[in-house]
C-alpha cells in the first residue's frame, strides 16, 4: 500500500512539474494569433494617440457591436474600441485601461451583465492566456484574490498548451488567407471586430434563465465606483451604458438585471440610460446574444451616439 501511495505521489509531483513548466515556458502561439492577441494591438493604438480620445471599455458585446468610424465622424475624436473578450474579466479589463486614460478623454464603460452575479468578473481561461502568453506585463494588475480564482483554470490551460505544442507540427496547415472572425486580424483600425459584417447570421442559444436568487457581487459595484473615480480624477469623462442584448436573453436575465440596476443606484452609480433601451430583437444578432450583425451594429452605434451626445452636453 505504501509503495502504491508513493507511486501516486510521484506521479502527481511529476504532473504538477510538467504543467508548471508548460504554463511558464511553452509559448502559446494560438492565443497570440487569436482575438486575445488583439489586446496588444489595441494598446499600441492608444499609445499613438496624443489628443483627446473616446475609449470603449467592455467585453465582446462592444468588440462585436460597434462601428467606431461613425463615432469618430460624429465627434471628430479618435476612438479605440478596447473590447476583446468578457472572459478576461471586467476587473482586469478596467485595470488594464487605466494607464492610457488622459485629461479630456471620454471613457465609456459597457460591461456584460454576467459580471455582476457570476465569477466572470475575476476572469476565466482567457485571462490566464493573456497573463501568461499574450501580455505577461498584465500580471502586475492582478491581486491575490483574483490569482486564487484563476488557479482553477491554470491546469487546464497548461495542458492545452502542451497539446498545441505537441500536435501542431502534425496538423495540416491552413494555407487560406481568409481571416477568421476570432483571429487577431479580425479587428479594424478602430478595434471593432468587422469580419462578420458580411456573413450570414449563425445559430446560437439565448442566455440561461436566471433564478431570481442571484446575489450581486459587491466587489463589482465597488470596483466600478473606483474606476469611475479614477477616470474623473484624471480629468476624463466617465459614461456608463448597459450592454446590448438579445430580447429573449433580456427576459431570461430580467430578475438579475433588475437587481443590478437597483444595486447600482443604491451605491450612487447607475447606467446613463435604462437597460431595455439596448434590448434588440434576434434579427440583429450574429452568433451570440451579445454579438451583433452589421444591421445590429448600425442600430446600436446610432443609439450610442445619441447617448454620448446627451452625456457630453
mmCIF file of C-alpha atoms in Angstrom:
data_model
loop_
_atom_site.group_PDB
_atom_site.id
_atom_site.type_symbol
_atom_site.label_atom_id
_atom_site.label_comp_id
_atom_site.label_asym_id
_atom_site.label_seq_id
_atom_site.Cartn_x
_atom_site.Cartn_y
_atom_site.Cartn_z
ATOM 1 C CA UNK A 1 0.000 0.000 0.000
ATOM 2 C CA UNK A 2 2.836 2.376 0.899
ATOM 3 C CA UNK A 3 4.542 1.657 -2.409
ATOM 4 C CA UNK A 4 1.306 2.379 -4.270
ATOM 5 C CA UNK A 5 0.832 5.682 -2.435
ATOM 6 C CA UNK A 6 4.436 6.601 -3.142
ATOM 7 C CA UNK A 7 3.958 5.974 -6.871
ATOM 8 C CA UNK A 8 0.775 8.037 -6.886
ATOM 9 C CA UNK A 9 2.535 10.862 -5.066
ATOM 10 C CA UNK A 10 5.455 10.805 -7.501
ATOM 11 C CA UNK A 11 3.071 10.792 -10.437
ATOM 12 C CA UNK A 12 1.252 13.822 -9.051
ATOM 13 C CA UNK A 13 4.523 15.656 -8.467
ATOM 14 C CA UNK A 14 5.771 14.939 -11.987
ATOM 15 C CA UNK A 15 2.421 16.001 -13.452
ATOM 16 C CA UNK A 16 2.497 19.221 -11.442
ATOM 17 C CA UNK A 17 6.034 19.977 -12.592
ATOM 18 C CA UNK A 18 5.137 19.358 -16.233
ATOM 19 C CA UNK A 19 2.057 21.583 -16.042
ATOM 20 C CA UNK A 20 4.016 24.311 -14.269
ATOM 21 C CA UNK A 21 6.745 24.170 -16.913
ATOM 22 C CA UNK A 22 4.093 24.348 -19.631
ATOM 23 C CA UNK A 23 2.388 27.314 -18.017
ATOM 24 C CA UNK A 24 5.569 29.381 -17.792
ATOM 25 C CA UNK A 25 7.793 28.181 -20.619
ATOM 26 C CA UNK A 26 5.763 26.787 -23.531
ATOM 27 C CA UNK A 27 4.631 29.632 -25.808
ATOM 28 C CA UNK A 28 1.006 29.599 -26.917
ATOM 29 C CA UNK A 29 1.023 30.912 -30.480
ATOM 30 C CA UNK A 30 -2.669 30.006 -30.829
ATOM 31 C CA UNK A 31 -3.675 32.585 -28.217
ATOM 32 C CA UNK A 32 -1.342 35.245 -29.595
ATOM 33 C CA UNK A 33 -2.909 34.901 -33.044
ATOM 34 C CA UNK A 34 -6.482 34.814 -31.727
ATOM 35 C CA UNK A 35 -8.608 37.840 -30.842
ATOM 36 C CA UNK A 36 -6.888 37.843 -27.450
ATOM 37 C CA UNK A 37 -3.730 38.942 -29.235
ATOM 38 C CA UNK A 38 -5.673 41.963 -30.407
ATOM 39 C CA UNK A 39 -5.272 43.384 -26.903
ATOM 40 C CA UNK A 40 -1.635 44.198 -27.697
ATOM 41 C CA UNK A 41 -2.591 45.935 -30.924
ATOM 42 C CA UNK A 42 -5.223 47.991 -29.119
ATOM 43 C CA UNK A 43 -2.670 49.074 -26.525
ATOM 44 C CA UNK A 44 -0.475 50.282 -29.378
ATOM 45 C CA UNK A 45 -3.355 52.268 -30.861
ATOM 46 C CA UNK A 46 -3.881 54.028 -27.522
ATOM 47 C CA UNK A 47 -0.181 54.820 -27.172
ATOM 48 C CA UNK A 48 -0.083 56.528 -30.561
ATOM 49 C CA UNK A 49 -2.990 58.876 -29.856
ATOM 50 C CA UNK A 50 -1.753 62.154 -28.363
ATOM 51 C CA UNK A 51 -5.064 64.027 -28.441
ATOM 52 C CA UNK A 52 -8.326 63.649 -26.514
ATOM 53 C CA UNK A 53 -9.981 60.353 -27.399
ATOM 54 C CA UNK A 54 -13.012 58.164 -26.783
ATOM 55 C CA UNK A 55 -12.299 54.748 -25.260
ATOM 56 C CA UNK A 56 -14.896 51.983 -25.127
ATOM 57 C CA UNK A 57 -14.310 49.516 -22.297
ATOM 58 C CA UNK A 58 -16.009 46.116 -22.002
ATOM 59 C CA UNK A 59 -16.074 42.606 -23.431
ATOM 60 C CA UNK A 60 -17.188 41.201 -26.765
ATOM 61 C CA UNK A 61 -20.541 42.990 -26.583
ATOM 62 C CA UNK A 62 -18.586 46.024 -27.770
ATOM 63 C CA UNK A 63 -15.911 44.312 -29.873
ATOM 64 C CA UNK A 64 -18.749 42.711 -31.897
ATOM 65 C CA UNK A 65 -21.095 45.633 -31.506
ATOM 66 C CA UNK A 66 -19.793 48.990 -32.723
ATOM 67 C CA UNK A 67 -18.892 50.821 -35.908
ATOM 68 C CA UNK A 68 -16.425 53.241 -34.363
ATOM 69 C CA UNK A 69 -15.781 55.156 -37.579
ATOM 70 C CA UNK A 70 -19.281 56.596 -37.340
ATOM 71 C CA UNK A 71 -18.473 57.765 -33.813
ATOM 72 C CA UNK A 72 -15.198 59.300 -34.998
ATOM 73 C CA UNK A 73 -17.052 61.158 -37.747
ATOM 74 C CA UNK A 74 -19.708 62.409 -35.343
ATOM 75 C CA UNK A 75 -17.464 63.667 -32.537
ATOM 76 C CA UNK A 76 -14.277 64.364 -34.504
ATOM 77 C CA UNK A 77 -12.191 62.481 -31.951
ATOM 78 C CA UNK A 78 -10.112 59.307 -32.216
ATOM 79 C CA UNK A 79 -11.946 56.229 -30.967
ATOM 80 C CA UNK A 80 -10.458 52.991 -29.662
ATOM 81 C CA UNK A 81 -12.762 50.045 -29.042
ATOM 82 C CA UNK A 82 -10.923 48.105 -26.310
ATOM 83 C CA UNK A 83 -13.461 45.262 -26.264
ATOM 84 C CA UNK A 84 -11.906 41.818 -26.722
ATOM 85 C CA UNK A 85 -13.490 39.025 -24.677
ATOM 86 C CA UNK A 86 -15.600 39.026 -21.492
ATOM 87 C CA UNK A 87 -13.573 36.018 -20.291
ATOM 88 C CA UNK A 88 -10.775 38.447 -19.460
ATOM 89 C CA UNK A 89 -12.966 39.610 -16.599
ATOM 90 C CA UNK A 90 -14.225 43.140 -16.008
ATOM 91 C CA UNK A 91 -11.835 43.616 -13.081
ATOM 92 C CA UNK A 92 -8.798 43.154 -15.316
ATOM 93 C CA UNK A 93 -10.383 44.958 -18.266
ATOM 94 C CA UNK A 94 -10.851 48.125 -16.194
ATOM 95 C CA UNK A 95 -7.413 47.952 -14.568
ATOM 96 C CA UNK A 96 -5.763 47.306 -17.930
ATOM 97 C CA UNK A 97 -7.023 50.560 -19.410
ATOM 98 C CA UNK A 98 -6.188 52.929 -16.549
ATOM 99 C CA UNK A 99 -2.671 53.878 -17.592
ATOM 100 C CA UNK A 100 -3.916 55.014 -21.013
ATOM 101 C CA UNK A 101 -6.541 57.472 -19.714
ATOM 102 C CA UNK A 102 -5.644 61.155 -20.021
ATOM 103 C CA UNK A 103 -7.245 64.500 -19.351
ATOM 104 C CA UNK A 104 -10.074 65.262 -21.773
ATOM 105 C CA UNK A 105 -10.713 61.637 -22.729
ATOM 106 C CA UNK A 106 -14.188 60.093 -22.746
ATOM 107 C CA UNK A 107 -14.297 56.621 -21.183
ATOM 108 C CA UNK A 108 -17.414 54.601 -21.978
ATOM 109 C CA UNK A 109 -17.848 51.521 -19.783
ATOM 110 C CA UNK A 110 -20.221 48.836 -21.126
ATOM 111 C CA UNK A 111 -19.932 45.560 -19.144
ATOM 112 C CA UNK A 112 -21.762 42.298 -19.793
ATOM 113 C CA UNK A 113 -24.428 41.558 -17.168
ATOM 114 C CA UNK A 114 -22.855 38.267 -16.062
ATOM 115 C CA UNK A 115 -20.009 40.205 -14.482
ATOM 116 C CA UNK A 116 -22.342 41.318 -11.722
ATOM 117 C CA UNK A 117 -23.593 37.963 -10.461
ATOM 118 C CA UNK A 118 -21.047 35.330 -11.550
ATOM 119 C CA UNK A 119 -17.297 34.927 -11.116
ATOM 120 C CA UNK A 120 -16.781 36.177 -14.679
ATOM 121 C CA UNK A 121 -15.777 39.456 -13.066
ATOM 122 C CA UNK A 122 -12.444 37.944 -11.950
ATOM 123 C CA UNK A 123 -11.647 36.398 -15.330
ATOM 124 C CA UNK A 124 -11.603 32.923 -16.819
ATOM 125 C CA UNK A 125 -9.343 30.886 -19.114
ATOM 126 C CA UNK A 126 -8.985 33.843 -21.474
ATOM 127 C CA UNK A 127 -7.390 35.945 -18.750
ATOM 128 C CA UNK A 128 -4.925 33.167 -17.892
ATOM 129 C CA UNK A 129 -3.980 33.115 -21.570
ATOM 130 C CA UNK A 130 -3.450 36.870 -21.591
ATOM 131 C CA UNK A 131 -1.335 36.858 -18.427
ATOM 132 C CA UNK A 132 0.996 34.013 -19.417
ATOM 133 C CA UNK A 133 1.261 34.379 -23.190
ATOM 134 C CA UNK A 134 -0.385 37.417 -24.738
ATOM 135 C CA UNK A 135 0.656 40.199 -22.349
ATOM 136 C CA UNK A 136 2.586 38.937 -19.304
ATOM 137 C CA UNK A 137 3.035 42.525 -18.113
ATOM 138 C CA UNK A 138 -0.614 42.359 -17.070
ATOM 139 C CA UNK A 139 0.313 40.162 -14.107
ATOM 140 C CA UNK A 140 1.049 43.278 -12.078
ATOM 141 C CA UNK A 141 -2.632 44.245 -12.342
ATOM 142 C CA UNK A 142 -3.901 41.051 -10.679
ATOM 143 C CA UNK A 143 -4.343 40.852 -6.901
ATOM 144 C CA UNK A 144 -4.165 37.816 -4.605
ATOM 145 C CA UNK A 145 -7.915 37.178 -4.609
ATOM 146 C CA UNK A 146 -8.000 37.181 -8.386
ATOM 147 C CA UNK A 147 -4.970 34.860 -8.625
ATOM 148 C CA UNK A 148 -6.712 32.457 -6.259
ATOM 149 C CA UNK A 149 -9.719 32.396 -8.582
ATOM 150 C CA UNK A 150 -7.588 31.954 -11.713
ATOM 151 C CA UNK A 151 -5.824 28.932 -10.200
ATOM 152 C CA UNK A 152 -8.950 26.952 -11.148
ATOM 153 C CA UNK A 153 -8.172 27.470 -14.848
ATOM 154 C CA UNK A 154 -4.389 27.129 -14.884
ATOM 155 C CA UNK A 155 -4.037 23.310 -15.039
ATOM 156 C CA UNK A 156 -6.437 23.049 -17.978
ATOM 157 C CA UNK A 157 -4.719 25.908 -19.778
ATOM 158 C CA UNK A 158 -1.277 24.374 -19.192
ATOM 159 C CA UNK A 159 -2.485 21.024 -20.553
ATOM 160 C CA UNK A 160 -3.951 22.775 -23.613
ATOM 161 C CA UNK A 161 -0.601 24.412 -24.305
ATOM 162 C CA UNK A 162 1.144 21.031 -24.234
ATOM 163 C CA UNK A 163 -1.421 19.614 -26.647
ATOM 164 C CA UNK A 164 -0.992 22.530 -29.044
ATOM 165 C CA UNK A 165 2.795 22.301 -28.847
ATOM 166 C CA UNK A 166 2.948 18.536 -29.389
ATOM 167 C CA UNK A 167 0.373 18.174 -32.131
ATOM 168 C CA UNK A 168 0.639 21.435 -34.073
ATOM 169 C CA UNK A 169 3.600 20.226 -36.228
ATOM 170 C CA UNK A 170 1.455 17.322 -37.419
ATOM 171 C CA UNK A 171 -1.675 19.310 -38.125
ATOM 172 C CA UNK A 172 -2.462 20.330 -41.681
ATOM 173 C CA UNK A 173 -1.506 23.948 -42.139
ATOM 174 C CA UNK A 174 -4.246 26.283 -43.259
ATOM 175 C CA UNK A 175 -2.941 27.992 -46.384
ATOM 176 C CA UNK A 176 -6.048 30.118 -46.813
ATOM 177 C CA UNK A 177 -5.558 33.861 -46.494
ATOM 178 C CA UNK A 178 -9.106 34.251 -45.194
ATOM 179 C CA UNK A 179 -9.320 35.881 -41.774
ATOM 180 C CA UNK A 180 -11.406 34.054 -39.188
ATOM 181 C CA UNK A 181 -13.873 36.097 -37.134
ATOM 182 C CA UNK A 182 -11.888 35.228 -33.997
ATOM 183 C CA UNK A 183 -8.422 35.952 -35.418
ATOM 184 C CA UNK A 184 -6.206 38.743 -34.180
ATOM 185 C CA UNK A 185 -6.564 40.383 -37.604
ATOM 186 C CA UNK A 186 -10.361 40.476 -37.320
ATOM 187 C CA UNK A 187 -10.229 43.963 -35.766
ATOM 188 C CA UNK A 188 -10.232 47.084 -37.917
ATOM 189 C CA UNK A 189 -8.166 50.212 -37.276
ATOM 190 C CA UNK A 190 -10.545 51.324 -34.508
ATOM 191 C CA UNK A 191 -10.609 47.993 -32.679
ATOM 192 C CA UNK A 192 -14.009 46.812 -33.966
ATOM 193 C CA UNK A 193 -14.436 43.163 -34.962
ATOM 194 C CA UNK A 194 -15.688 43.552 -38.521
ATOM 195 C CA UNK A 195 -15.067 40.341 -40.498
ATOM 196 C CA UNK A 196 -18.537 39.018 -39.617
ATOM 197 C CA UNK A 197 -20.273 42.115 -41.009
ATOM 198 C CA UNK A 198 -20.590 40.462 -44.418
ATOM 199 C CA UNK A 199 -21.512 36.998 -43.125
ATOM 200 C CA UNK A 200 -24.957 35.434 -42.601
ATOM 201 C CA UNK A 201 -26.276 35.011 -39.066
ATOM 202 C CA UNK A 202 -25.315 31.821 -37.221
ATOM 203 C CA UNK A 203 -27.369 29.764 -34.801
ATOM 204 C CA UNK A 204 -26.954 30.480 -31.107
ATOM 205 C CA UNK A 205 -28.797 29.910 -27.852
ATOM 206 C CA UNK A 206 -30.230 32.696 -25.702
ATOM 207 C CA UNK A 207 -28.786 33.115 -22.228
ATOM 208 C CA UNK A 208 -29.812 30.838 -19.401
ATOM 209 C CA UNK A 209 -32.772 31.929 -17.334
ATOM 210 C CA UNK A 210 -31.771 33.440 -14.016
ATOM 211 C CA UNK A 211 -33.466 32.020 -10.922
ATOM 212 C CA UNK A 212 -34.087 35.257 -9.069
ATOM 213 C CA UNK A 213 -31.792 34.100 -6.258
ATOM 214 C CA UNK A 214 -28.656 35.576 -7.785
ATOM 215 C CA UNK A 215 -26.601 37.770 -5.478
ATOM 216 C CA UNK A 216 -24.882 40.850 -6.813
ATOM 217 C CA UNK A 217 -21.144 40.737 -6.244
ATOM 218 C CA UNK A 218 -20.330 43.868 -4.268
ATOM 219 C CA UNK A 219 -16.736 43.688 -5.489
ATOM 220 C CA UNK A 220 -18.098 44.567 -8.921
ATOM 221 C CA UNK A 221 -20.024 47.583 -7.656
ATOM 222 C CA UNK A 222 -17.112 48.925 -5.615
ATOM 223 C CA UNK A 223 -14.661 48.330 -8.494
ATOM 224 C CA UNK A 224 -16.850 50.229 -10.956
ATOM 225 C CA UNK A 225 -17.184 53.091 -8.480
ATOM 226 C CA UNK A 226 -13.426 53.111 -8.014
ATOM 227 C CA UNK A 227 -12.904 53.056 -11.769
ATOM 228 C CA UNK A 228 -15.259 55.996 -12.215
ATOM 229 C CA UNK A 229 -13.437 57.950 -9.516
ATOM 230 C CA UNK A 230 -10.101 57.202 -11.200
ATOM 231 C CA UNK A 231 -11.389 58.400 -14.580
ATOM 232 C CA UNK A 232 -12.763 61.633 -13.092
ATOM 233 C CA UNK A 233 -9.541 62.275 -11.140
ATOM 234 C CA UNK A 234 -7.618 62.001 -14.423
ATOM 235 C CA UNK A 235 -9.771 64.798 -15.828
ATOM 236 C CA UNK A 236 -11.675 62.498 -18.169
ATOM 237 C CA UNK A 237 -15.401 61.986 -18.658
ATOM 238 C CA UNK A 238 -16.984 58.721 -17.464
ATOM 239 C CA UNK A 239 -20.071 57.322 -19.203
ATOM 240 C CA UNK A 240 -21.726 54.091 -18.056
ATOM 241 C CA UNK A 241 -24.001 52.297 -20.541
ATOM 242 C CA UNK A 242 -25.799 48.929 -20.405
ATOM 243 C CA UNK A 243 -24.762 46.255 -22.906
ATOM 244 C CA UNK A 244 -26.787 45.369 -25.966
ATOM 245 C CA UNK A 245 -28.538 42.032 -25.504
ATOM 246 C CA UNK A 246 -30.953 39.847 -27.459
ATOM 247 C CA UNK A 247 -34.579 40.249 -26.347
ATOM 248 C CA UNK A 248 -35.203 36.674 -25.101
ATOM 249 C CA UNK A 249 -31.928 36.748 -23.195
ATOM 250 C CA UNK A 250 -33.013 40.043 -21.647
ATOM 251 C CA UNK A 251 -36.233 38.384 -20.481
ATOM 252 C CA UNK A 252 -34.275 35.380 -19.194
ATOM 253 C CA UNK A 253 -31.998 37.647 -17.170
ATOM 254 C CA UNK A 254 -34.680 40.184 -16.215
ATOM 255 C CA UNK A 255 -34.600 39.470 -12.472
ATOM 256 C CA UNK A 256 -30.796 39.777 -12.381
ATOM 257 C CA UNK A 257 -30.852 42.934 -14.496
ATOM 258 C CA UNK A 258 -33.372 44.474 -12.089
ATOM 259 C CA UNK A 259 -31.156 43.550 -9.128
ATOM 260 C CA UNK A 260 -28.127 45.026 -10.884
ATOM 261 C CA UNK A 261 -29.931 48.281 -11.627
ATOM 262 C CA UNK A 262 -31.221 48.661 -8.069
ATOM 263 C CA UNK A 263 -27.849 47.782 -6.562
ATOM 264 C CA UNK A 264 -26.050 50.319 -8.733
ATOM 265 C CA UNK A 265 -28.490 53.083 -7.839
ATOM 266 C CA UNK A 266 -28.265 52.278 -4.122
ATOM 267 C CA UNK A 267 -24.498 52.684 -4.418
ATOM 268 C CA UNK A 268 -24.785 56.087 -6.086
ATOM 269 C CA UNK A 269 -23.851 54.871 -9.544
ATOM 270 C CA UNK A 270 -26.146 53.890 -12.375
ATOM 271 C CA UNK A 271 -26.408 53.332 -16.103
ATOM 272 C CA UNK A 272 -26.856 56.531 -18.096
ATOM 273 C CA UNK A 273 -29.969 55.049 -19.743
ATOM 274 C CA UNK A 274 -32.478 52.312 -18.955
ATOM 275 C CA UNK A 275 -31.174 48.815 -19.786
ATOM 276 C CA UNK A 276 -34.147 47.992 -22.024
ATOM 277 C CA UNK A 277 -33.007 50.678 -24.471
ATOM 278 C CA UNK A 278 -30.423 48.143 -25.653
ATOM 279 C CA UNK A 279 -32.764 45.156 -25.829
ATOM 280 C CA UNK A 280 -32.766 44.189 -29.525
ATOM 281 C CA UNK A 281 -34.750 41.564 -31.428
ATOM 282 C CA UNK A 282 -32.970 38.354 -32.575
ATOM 283 C CA UNK A 283 -32.776 39.640 -36.163
ATOM 284 C CA UNK A 284 -29.961 41.970 -35.105
ATOM 285 C CA UNK A 285 -27.617 39.293 -33.731
ATOM 286 C CA UNK A 286 -24.875 37.282 -35.426
ATOM 287 C CA UNK A 287 -23.745 34.285 -33.329
ATOM 288 C CA UNK A 288 -24.363 35.168 -29.678
ATOM 289 C CA UNK A 289 -26.910 37.060 -27.610
ATOM 290 C CA UNK A 290 -24.210 39.747 -27.195
ATOM 291 C CA UNK A 291 -22.751 39.748 -30.747
ATOM 292 C CA UNK A 292 -24.480 41.956 -33.302
ATOM 293 C CA UNK A 293 -24.620 41.556 -37.069
ATOM 294 C CA UNK A 294 -23.993 44.614 -39.238
ATOM 295 C CA UNK A 295 -27.616 45.720 -39.082
ATOM 296 C CA UNK A 296 -27.466 45.473 -35.317
ATOM 297 C CA UNK A 297 -24.093 47.246 -35.205
ATOM 298 C CA UNK A 298 -25.561 50.160 -37.146
ATOM 299 C CA UNK A 299 -28.589 50.424 -34.876
ATOM 300 C CA UNK A 300 -26.571 50.125 -31.664
ATOM 301 C CA UNK A 301 -23.942 52.611 -32.851
ATOM 302 C CA UNK A 302 -26.633 55.198 -33.543
ATOM 303 C CA UNK A 303 -28.076 54.766 -30.036
ATOM 304 C CA UNK A 304 -24.597 55.069 -28.512
ATOM 305 C CA UNK A 305 -24.001 58.282 -30.467
ATOM 306 C CA UNK A 306 -27.265 59.696 -29.124
ATOM 307 C CA UNK A 307 -26.392 58.699 -25.560
ATOM 308 C CA UNK A 308 -22.910 60.182 -25.843
ATOM 309 C CA UNK A 309 -24.373 63.428 -27.159
ATOM 310 C CA UNK A 310 -26.701 63.640 -24.154
ATOM 311 C CA UNK A 311 -23.937 62.832 -21.678
ATOM 312 C CA UNK A 312 -21.451 65.277 -23.173
ATOM 313 C CA UNK A 313 -23.774 68.290 -23.225
#
